[in-house]
CSV table of C-alpha atoms in Angstrom, one decimal:
chain,number,residue,atom,x,y,z
A,1,MET,CA,88.7,270.0,51.9
A,2,PRO,CA,91.8,268.4,53.3
A,3,ASN,CA,95.3,268.4,51.7
A,4,LEU,CA,95.4,266.0,48.7
A,5,GLN,CA,96.4,262.4,49.6
A,6,PRO,CA,98.6,260.0,47.3
A,7,GLY,CA,96.0,258.3,44.9
A,8,GLN,CA,92.8,260.2,46.0
A,9,MET,CA,90.1,261.1,43.3
A,10,ILE,CA,89.1,264.8,43.5
A,11,ALA,CA,85.5,264.8,41.9
A,12,PRO,CA,84.5,267.7,39.6
A,13,ASP,CA,82.4,269.4,42.2
A,14,GLU,CA,85.1,268.9,44.9
A,15,ARG,CA,87.7,271.8,45.6
A,16,LEU,CA,91.5,271.6,46.7
A,17,PRO,CA,93.2,274.2,49.1
A,18,MET,CA,93.8,277.2,46.9
A,19,GLY,CA,97.9,276.7,46.7
A,20,GLN,CA,97.2,273.1,45.4
A,21,SER,CA,94.5,274.3,42.9
A,22,VAL,CA,96.9,277.1,41.6
A,23,VAL,CA,99.7,274.4,40.9
A,24,MET,CA,97.3,272.2,39.5
A,25,GLY,CA,95.8,275.1,36.9
A,26,VAL,CA,99.5,276.0,36.0
A,27,GLN,CA,100.1,272.4,35.2
A,28,HIS,CA,97.0,272.4,33.0
A,29,VAL,CA,98.1,275.6,31.2
A,30,VAL,CA,101.6,273.9,30.3
A,31,ALA,CA,99.5,270.6,29.2
A,32,MET,CA,97.5,272.8,26.8
A,33,PHE,CA,100.1,275.4,25.6
A,34,GLY,CA,101.9,273.4,22.6
A,35,ALA,CA,98.8,272.4,20.7
A,36,THR,CA,96.8,276.0,21.4
A,37,VAL,CA,99.9,277.6,20.2
A,38,LEU,CA,100.5,275.5,17.3
A,39,GLY,CA,97.2,275.6,15.9
A,40,PRO,CA,97.1,279.4,15.2
A,41,LEU,CA,100.7,279.2,13.9
A,42,LEU,CA,99.8,276.8,11.0
A,43,MET,CA,96.4,278.9,10.1
A,44,GLY,CA,98.5,282.3,10.4
A,45,PHE,CA,96.6,283.5,13.4
A,46,ASP,CA,98.0,285.5,16.1
A,47,ALA,CA,99.2,282.9,18.6
A,48,ASN,CA,99.1,285.2,21.4
A,49,LEU,CA,95.5,286.2,20.7
A,50,ALA,CA,94.7,282.4,20.5
A,51,VAL,CA,95.8,281.6,23.9
A,52,LEU,CA,94.0,284.6,25.4
A,53,MET,CA,90.7,283.6,23.8
A,54,SER,CA,91.3,279.9,25.2
A,55,GLY,CA,91.1,281.4,28.5
A,56,ILE,CA,88.1,283.4,27.8
A,57,GLY,CA,86.6,280.4,26.2
A,58,THR,CA,87.2,278.0,29.1
A,59,LEU,CA,85.5,280.5,31.3
A,60,ILE,CA,82.6,280.5,28.9
A,61,PHE,CA,82.2,276.7,28.9
A,62,PHE,CA,82.6,276.5,32.8
A,63,PHE,CA,79.6,278.8,32.9
A,64,LEU,CA,77.3,277.3,30.7
A,65,VAL,CA,78.2,273.3,32.2
A,66,LYS,CA,77.5,275.0,35.4
A,67,GLY,CA,80.9,274.1,36.5
A,68,GLN,CA,80.2,270.2,36.3
A,69,VAL,CA,82.3,269.1,33.3
A,70,PRO,CA,86.2,269.5,33.8
A,71,SER,CA,87.7,270.6,30.4
A,72,TYR,CA,90.0,273.3,29.0
A,73,LEU,CA,89.1,274.7,25.7
A,74,GLY,CA,92.2,275.2,23.3
A,75,SER,CA,92.7,275.7,19.7
A,76,SER,CA,91.0,273.3,17.5
A,77,PHE,CA,93.1,271.5,14.6
A,78,ALA,CA,89.7,270.6,12.8
A,79,PHE,CA,89.6,274.2,11.2
A,80,ILE,CA,93.1,274.0,9.9
A,81,GLY,CA,92.3,272.4,6.6
A,82,GLY,CA,89.3,274.3,5.6
A,83,VAL,CA,91.0,277.7,6.9
A,84,VAL,CA,94.4,277.1,4.8
A,85,SER,CA,91.9,276.0,1.5
A,86,VAL,CA,89.7,279.2,1.8
A,87,THR,CA,92.6,281.6,2.7
A,88,ALA,CA,95.3,280.2,0.3
A,89,TYR,CA,97.6,280.5,3.3
A,90,SER,CA,101.2,280.2,2.4
A,91,GLY,CA,102.2,278.5,5.7
A,92,SER,CA,104.3,281.6,6.9
A,93,GLY,CA,103.7,284.7,8.8
A,94,LEU,CA,100.3,286.5,9.5
A,95,ASN,CA,97.4,285.0,7.2
A,96,ALA,CA,96.4,288.0,5.0
A,97,ASN,CA,92.9,286.6,4.7
A,98,ILE,CA,92.2,285.8,8.1
A,99,GLY,CA,88.9,287.7,8.2
A,100,VAL,CA,87.5,285.6,5.5
A,101,ALA,CA,88.3,282.5,7.9
A,102,LEU,CA,87.0,284.2,11.0
A,103,GLY,CA,83.4,284.9,9.5
A,104,ALA,CA,83.0,281.3,8.3
A,105,ILE,CA,84.3,280.1,11.8
A,106,ILE,CA,81.8,282.3,13.4
A,107,ILE,CA,79.1,280.6,11.6
A,108,CYS,CA,80.5,276.9,12.3
A,109,GLY,CA,80.3,278.0,15.7
A,110,LEU,CA,76.6,278.9,15.5
A,111,ILE,CA,75.5,275.9,14.1
A,112,TYR,CA,77.5,274.0,16.7
A,113,THR,CA,75.5,275.9,19.1
A,114,LEU,CA,72.3,275.0,17.7
A,115,ILE,CA,73.1,271.4,17.6
A,116,GLY,CA,73.8,271.8,21.2
A,117,LEU,CA,70.7,273.7,22.1
A,118,VAL,CA,68.9,270.8,20.4
A,119,ILE,CA,70.5,268.3,22.3
A,120,TRP,CA,70.0,270.3,25.5
A,121,HIS,CA,66.2,270.4,25.0
A,122,PHE,CA,66.0,266.6,24.1
A,123,ASN,CA,68.3,265.6,26.8
A,124,ALA,CA,65.5,266.2,29.2
A,125,LYS,CA,64.0,263.0,27.6
A,126,GLY,CA,67.0,261.3,28.0
A,127,SER,CA,67.2,260.4,24.0
A,128,ALA,CA,69.7,263.0,22.8
A,129,ALA,CA,72.7,260.9,23.7
A,130,ALA,CA,71.3,257.6,21.8
A,131,VAL,CA,70.8,259.9,18.5
A,132,ILE,CA,74.2,261.1,18.8
A,133,GLU,CA,75.7,257.6,19.2
A,134,ARG,CA,73.3,256.3,16.3
A,135,LEU,CA,74.6,258.8,13.7
A,136,MET,CA,78.2,258.8,14.8
A,137,PRO,CA,79.4,255.3,16.1
A,138,PRO,CA,83.0,254.7,16.7
A,139,VAL,CA,83.6,253.7,12.9
A,140,VAL,CA,82.3,256.9,11.8
A,141,THR,CA,84.1,259.1,14.5
A,142,GLY,CA,87.4,257.1,13.9
A,143,ALA,CA,87.3,257.8,10.4
A,144,ILE,CA,86.5,261.5,10.7
A,145,VAL,CA,89.2,262.0,13.2
A,146,ALA,CA,91.7,260.0,10.8
A,147,VAL,CA,90.7,262.2,7.8
A,148,ILE,CA,91.6,265.4,9.7
A,149,GLY,CA,95.3,264.2,10.2
A,150,LEU,CA,95.5,262.6,6.6
A,151,ASN,CA,93.9,265.6,4.8
A,152,LEU,CA,96.6,268.0,6.4
A,153,ALA,CA,99.5,265.6,5.4
A,154,PRO,CA,100.3,267.8,2.4
A,155,VAL,CA,100.3,271.0,4.2
A,156,ALA,CA,102.8,269.3,7.1
A,157,ALA,CA,105.0,267.9,4.3
A,158,LYS,CA,105.2,271.6,2.4
A,159,GLY,CA,105.8,273.3,5.6
A,160,ALA,CA,108.8,271.0,6.5
A,161,MET,CA,110.4,271.6,3.2
A,162,ALA,CA,109.4,275.6,2.8
A,163,SER,CA,112.6,276.8,1.7
A,164,GLY,CA,113.6,273.8,-0.3
A,165,SER,CA,117.2,273.7,1.3
A,166,THR,CA,118.8,270.8,2.6
A,167,TYR,CA,119.6,272.6,5.8
A,168,ASP,CA,115.9,273.4,6.6
A,169,ALA,CA,114.8,269.8,5.6
A,170,VAL,CA,117.5,268.3,7.8
A,171,MET,CA,116.2,270.4,10.7
A,172,ALA,CA,112.7,269.5,10.2
A,173,ILE,CA,113.8,265.8,10.4
A,174,VAL,CA,115.7,266.9,13.8
A,175,THR,CA,112.6,268.3,15.1
A,176,MET,CA,110.4,265.2,14.4
A,177,THR,CA,113.2,263.1,15.9
A,178,SER,CA,113.3,265.3,19.1
A,179,VAL,CA,109.9,264.8,19.6
A,180,GLY,CA,110.2,261.2,19.1
A,181,LEU,CA,112.9,261.0,21.7
A,182,VAL,CA,110.9,263.1,24.3
A,183,ALA,CA,107.6,260.4,23.8
A,184,VAL,CA,110.1,257.4,24.1
A,185,PHE,CA,112.7,258.0,26.4
A,186,THR,CA,111.3,260.6,29.3
A,187,ARG,CA,108.4,260.0,31.7
A,188,GLY,CA,105.7,261.6,33.5
A,189,MET,CA,104.8,265.2,32.8
A,190,LEU,CA,107.7,265.8,30.7
A,191,GLN,CA,106.3,262.9,28.5
A,192,ARG,CA,103.0,264.3,28.4
A,193,LEU,CA,104.3,267.7,27.0
A,194,LEU,CA,106.2,266.0,24.0
A,195,ILE,CA,105.3,268.4,21.4
A,196,LEU,CA,106.2,271.4,23.6
A,197,VAL,CA,109.5,269.9,24.7
A,198,GLY,CA,110.4,268.6,21.2
A,199,LEU,CA,109.6,271.9,19.9
A,200,VAL,CA,112.0,273.9,22.4
A,201,LEU,CA,114.7,271.5,22.0
A,202,SER,CA,114.6,271.9,18.1
A,203,TYR,CA,114.3,275.7,18.4
A,204,LEU,CA,117.7,275.8,20.6
A,205,LEU,CA,119.5,273.5,18.2
A,206,TYR,CA,118.4,275.6,15.2
A,207,TYR,CA,119.6,278.9,16.9
A,208,VAL,CA,122.7,277.1,17.8
A,209,PHE,CA,123.5,275.9,14.2
A,210,SER,CA,122.2,279.1,12.5
A,211,ASN,CA,123.0,282.1,14.7
A,212,LEU,CA,126.2,280.7,16.2
A,213,LEU,CA,127.5,278.3,13.5
A,214,GLY,CA,126.3,280.2,10.4
A,215,PHE,CA,124.0,277.5,8.9
A,216,GLY,CA,120.8,278.5,7.3
A,217,THR,CA,118.9,281.7,8.3
A,218,PRO,CA,119.4,283.0,11.4
A,219,VAL,CA,116.4,283.4,14.1
A,220,ASP,CA,115.7,287.0,14.2
A,221,LEU,CA,114.7,287.8,17.8
A,222,SER,CA,114.6,291.6,17.5
A,223,ALA,CA,110.8,291.8,17.7
A,224,VAL,CA,110.9,289.8,21.0
A,225,ALA,CA,113.4,292.4,22.4
A,226,ALA,CA,111.3,295.5,21.3
A,227,ALA,CA,108.0,294.0,22.4
A,228,PRO,CA,106.7,295.2,25.8
A,229,TRP,CA,106.0,292.7,28.6
A,230,PHE,CA,102.3,293.8,28.7
A,231,GLY,CA,99.8,295.3,26.1
A,232,ILE,CA,96.5,295.0,24.3
A,233,PRO,CA,96.6,292.3,21.4
A,234,THR,CA,95.7,293.3,17.9
A,235,PHE,CA,92.1,292.3,17.0
A,236,TYR,CA,90.8,291.1,13.8
A,237,LYS,CA,87.4,291.7,12.0
A,238,PRO,CA,85.8,288.8,10.6
A,239,GLU,CA,84.4,288.9,6.9
A,240,PHE,CA,81.6,286.5,5.7
A,241,GLN,CA,81.7,284.8,2.2
A,242,LEU,CA,79.4,282.1,1.5
A,243,SER,CA,82.0,280.1,-0.4
A,244,ALA,CA,84.1,280.0,2.8
A,245,ILE,CA,81.5,279.3,5.1
A,246,THR,CA,80.5,276.3,3.1
A,247,VAL,CA,83.9,274.9,3.5
A,248,ILE,CA,84.3,275.3,7.1
A,249,ALA,CA,80.9,275.1,8.5
A,250,PRO,CA,80.6,271.1,8.2
A,251,VAL,CA,83.6,271.2,11.0
A,252,ALA,CA,80.8,271.8,13.4
A,253,ILE,CA,80.0,267.9,13.0
A,254,ILE,CA,83.5,267.1,13.7
A,255,LEU,CA,83.5,269.3,17.0
A,256,VAL,CA,80.4,267.4,18.0
A,257,ALA,CA,82.0,263.8,17.9
A,258,GLU,CA,85.2,265.3,19.4
A,259,ASN,CA,83.4,266.9,22.5
A,260,LEU,CA,81.3,263.7,22.8
A,261,GLY,CA,84.5,261.7,22.8
A,262,HIS,CA,85.9,263.7,25.7
A,263,ILE,CA,83.0,263.9,27.8
A,264,ARG,CA,82.5,260.2,27.8
A,265,ALA,CA,86.1,259.6,28.6
A,266,VAL,CA,85.8,261.9,31.6
A,267,SER,CA,82.5,260.1,32.7
A,268,ALA,CA,84.6,256.9,32.7
A,269,MET,CA,87.3,258.1,34.7
A,270,THR,CA,85.1,259.7,37.3
A,271,GLY,CA,82.5,257.2,37.4
A,272,ARG,CA,79.9,259.8,36.7
A,273,ASN,CA,77.4,260.0,34.0
A,274,LEU,CA,77.9,263.4,32.3
A,275,ASP,CA,75.6,262.8,29.3
A,276,GLN,CA,72.9,265.4,31.0
A,277,TYR,CA,75.8,267.9,30.2
A,278,LEU,CA,76.2,267.1,26.5
A,279,GLY,CA,74.1,270.0,25.3
A,280,ARG,CA,75.3,272.5,27.7
A,281,ALA,CA,79.0,271.4,26.8
A,282,PHE,CA,78.3,271.8,23.0
A,283,VAL,CA,76.7,275.0,23.7
A,284,GLY,CA,79.5,276.1,25.8
A,285,ASP,CA,81.9,275.3,23.0
A,286,GLY,CA,79.9,276.8,20.0
A,287,VAL,CA,79.6,280.3,21.9
A,288,ALA,CA,83.3,280.1,23.0
A,289,THR,CA,84.4,279.6,19.2
A,290,MET,CA,81.9,282.3,18.1
A,291,VAL,CA,83.5,284.8,20.7
A,292,ALA,CA,87.0,283.7,20.0
A,293,ALA,CA,86.5,284.0,16.1
A,294,SER,CA,84.9,287.4,16.6
A,295,VAL,CA,88.1,289.0,17.6
A,296,GLY,CA,90.7,287.0,15.6
A,297,GLY,CA,90.9,283.9,17.6
A,298,THR,CA,90.8,280.3,16.2
A,299,GLY,CA,87.8,277.9,16.8
A,300,VAL,CA,88.4,276.2,20.1
A,301,THR,CA,87.6,272.7,21.4
A,302,THR,CA,87.9,270.7,24.6
A,303,TYR,CA,91.5,269.2,25.0
A,304,GLY,CA,92.6,265.8,25.2
A,305,GLU,CA,95.8,266.9,26.6
A,306,ASN,CA,94.3,268.2,29.6
A,307,ILE,CA,92.0,265.0,30.0
A,308,GLY,CA,95.5,263.1,29.9
A,309,VAL,CA,96.6,265.1,32.8
A,310,MET,CA,93.4,264.4,34.8
A,311,SER,CA,93.7,260.6,34.1
A,312,VAL,CA,97.2,260.7,35.6
A,313,THR,CA,96.3,263.1,38.7
A,314,ARG,CA,93.0,261.8,39.2
A,315,ILE,CA,92.2,265.4,40.1
A,316,TYR,CA,88.9,266.7,38.3
A,317,SER,CA,88.0,269.7,40.1
A,318,THR,CA,86.6,272.2,37.6
A,319,LEU,CA,87.8,275.2,39.7
A,320,ILE,CA,91.5,274.3,38.7
A,321,PHE,CA,90.3,274.9,35.0
A,322,VAL,CA,89.1,278.5,36.1
A,323,ILE,CA,92.5,279.3,37.6
A,324,ALA,CA,94.4,277.7,34.3
A,325,ALA,CA,91.9,280.0,32.2
A,326,ILE,CA,93.0,283.0,34.3
A,327,PHE,CA,96.7,282.4,33.6
A,328,ALA,CA,96.0,281.9,29.9
A,329,ILE,CA,94.5,285.2,29.7
A,330,ILE,CA,97.4,286.8,31.6
A,331,LEU,CA,99.7,285.3,28.9
A,332,GLY,CA,97.5,286.5,26.2
A,333,PHE,CA,98.3,290.2,27.2
A,334,SER,CA,101.9,289.9,26.8
A,335,PRO,CA,103.0,291.1,23.4
A,336,LYS,CA,106.8,289.8,24.4
A,337,PHE,CA,105.1,286.3,25.0
A,338,GLY,CA,103.3,286.6,21.4
A,339,ALA,CA,106.6,287.7,20.0
A,340,LEU,CA,108.5,284.7,21.2
A,341,ILE,CA,105.9,282.3,19.9
A,342,HIS,CA,106.1,283.9,16.5
A,343,SER,CA,110.0,283.8,16.1
A,344,VAL,CA,109.6,280.0,15.8
A,345,PRO,CA,111.7,278.8,12.5
A,346,ALA,CA,109.7,277.5,9.8
A,347,PRO,CA,111.4,273.9,9.5
A,348,VAL,CA,110.8,273.7,13.3
A,349,LEU,CA,107.2,274.4,13.0
A,350,GLY,CA,106.8,272.2,9.7
A,351,GLY,CA,108.6,269.4,11.6
A,352,VAL,CA,106.2,269.3,14.5
A,353,SER,CA,103.4,269.8,12.3
A,354,VAL,CA,104.3,266.3,10.4
A,355,VAL,CA,104.3,264.8,14.0
A,356,VAL,CA,101.0,266.5,15.2
A,357,PHE,CA,99.0,265.6,12.1
A,358,GLY,CA,100.4,262.1,12.0
A,359,LEU,CA,99.2,261.7,15.5
A,360,ILE,CA,95.6,263.1,14.7
A,361,ALA,CA,95.3,260.3,11.9
A,362,ILE,CA,96.5,257.8,14.5
A,363,ALA,CA,93.9,258.8,17.0
A,364,GLY,CA,91.2,258.0,14.6
A,365,ALA,CA,92.6,254.7,14.6
A,366,ARG,CA,92.9,254.4,18.4
A,367,ILE,CA,89.2,255.0,18.4
A,368,TRP,CA,88.5,251.9,16.2
A,369,VAL,CA,90.7,249.9,18.4
A,370,ILE,CA,89.4,251.0,21.6
A,371,ASN,CA,85.9,250.4,20.6
A,372,ARG,CA,86.8,247.1,18.9
A,373,VAL,CA,85.4,248.4,15.5
A,374,ASP,CA,84.7,245.0,13.7
A,375,PHE,CA,86.2,245.4,10.2
A,376,SER,CA,85.1,241.9,9.2
A,377,ASP,CA,81.7,243.6,9.1
A,378,ASN,CA,81.5,245.2,5.3
A,379,ARG,CA,79.5,248.0,6.3
A,380,ASN,CA,82.2,249.3,8.8
A,381,LEU,CA,84.9,248.3,6.2
A,382,ILE,CA,83.2,250.4,3.4
A,383,VAL,CA,82.4,253.4,5.3
A,384,ALA,CA,86.1,253.7,6.6
A,385,ALA,CA,87.7,252.9,3.6
A,386,ILE,CA,85.5,255.6,1.5
A,387,ALA,CA,85.7,258.3,4.2
A,388,VAL,CA,89.4,258.2,4.7
A,389,ILE,CA,90.2,258.4,0.6
A,390,LEU,CA,87.6,261.1,0.2
A,391,GLY,CA,89.4,263.0,3.1
A,392,ALA,CA,93.1,262.4,2.3
A,393,GLY,CA,92.4,263.1,-1.4
A,394,ASN,CA,90.5,266.3,-0.7
A,395,PHE,CA,87.5,265.2,-2.6
A,396,THR,CA,85.5,268.2,-3.5
A,397,ILE,CA,81.9,268.7,-4.3
A,398,GLU,CA,80.5,272.1,-5.4
A,399,LEU,CA,76.4,272.2,-5.3
A,400,GLY,CA,75.6,275.6,-6.5
A,401,PHE,CA,76.8,278.1,-3.6
A,402,PHE,CA,77.8,275.0,-1.6
A,403,LYS,CA,81.6,273.6,-1.6
A,404,PHE,CA,82.4,270.8,0.5
A,405,GLU,CA,86.2,269.9,0.5
A,406,GLY,CA,87.8,266.8,1.8
A,407,ILE,CA,86.9,266.6,5.6
A,408,GLY,CA,83.5,267.9,4.9
A,409,THR,CA,82.8,265.5,2.3
A,410,ALA,CA,84.5,262.6,4.6
A,411,THR,CA,82.3,263.7,7.5
A,412,PHE,CA,79.0,263.7,5.9
A,413,GLY,CA,79.8,260.9,3.4
A,414,ALA,CA,80.8,258.7,6.4
A,415,ILE,CA,77.6,259.6,8.5
A,416,LEU,CA,75.3,259.0,5.3
A,417,LEU,CA,76.7,256.2,4.2
A,418,TYR,CA,76.7,254.3,7.4
A,419,GLN,CA,73.0,255.0,7.7
A,420,LEU,CA,72.4,254.0,4.2
A,421,LEU,CA,74.1,250.6,5.0
A,422,SER,CA,72.4,250.1,8.0
A,423,LEU,CA,69.0,250.1,6.3
A,424,LYS,CA,69.0,246.3,5.8
A,425,ARG,CA,69.7,245.1,9.2
A,426,ASP,CA,67.1,247.6,10.6
A,427,ASN,CA,64.3,246.2,8.3
A,428,LYS,CA,65.4,242.5,9.5
A,429,LYS,CA,65.0,243.8,12.9
A,430,SER,CA,61.5,245.2,12.3
């Protein structure tokens, strides 16, 4: 293919010259980096290992969709609420009960994979996409996404005020403000990396005030200095506990809704109908999640950050994501890189969490706006209202061995309530 021309669209099955592909691959690594690293930090997972497994997961996805769906798979934030709940994670350092979370994430990935296999089978008849849309229309998917952010609000607030000191609270506010300034006063790629850039700026400010001026707890970089540049990461063993599985397994439904939205977005941007790859995409995401969790990584999902990059560049070549995955794998084998990630001060991490979880909640509302959900329709109004409060209030139901917490009850509640409230108009049509 000739060199890229300004404004030219590159389709998923087209290829750029290798030099340009490498540059674009690096750009996608940068785009996914902030969220892929932040997710495991908030759950007490090894961020370095999560980056490594995100690269491996992306390669698995590429293979299963036959290289036809451009996507990068990074750490999923949908797991955070469940993981924090089942492990009683305090929000600092390595999660002591990580094995319990890993086992539950594997089962969630298995359920997700089975859903994908069913859709893969029925997609040949063209009915799978319609069924998914019927079960999860925009009012339901928007509520589910909003609930993820709202359910995690207490975690973010607690993280921002972890030590209880005024200094740490101020630094958390400085972090939020830094992200906001980057979001509003920068342009282009810098603006798209608002989380990462805001975190780096806040880290530097914290270092100056703590290490150089003597405020608060100094940043300890001794682990960074001692860590080798290259090495094998530490792997973790999953443990399977039914009580944890029933809390985290429902996340599979959220991942389906999330992946569906991303594929539809790419379809709209490329002008290609990618519905035929829905089942394959779900299977790819599910298998990648199981593989990641089997060694200590987080569950993964297709990333909106990378879709944003594609929308700006109009380059959808799937080969670029193979290159990005290889770069991520290389970073994952650098203990020094991992030690640097884990040196981020708690107030900075807490401040970023407030922004990220807030953005997730607003993303749910954005789904309603984009799809013009009619809230003058009482069905939509009641479904959204009940789901949001169940999720934000962490409404929990225990049925024998099964336990559904906030996000799970809100997810299934929204789906079932929508179908129940649709019976009347369905009867009228018949």
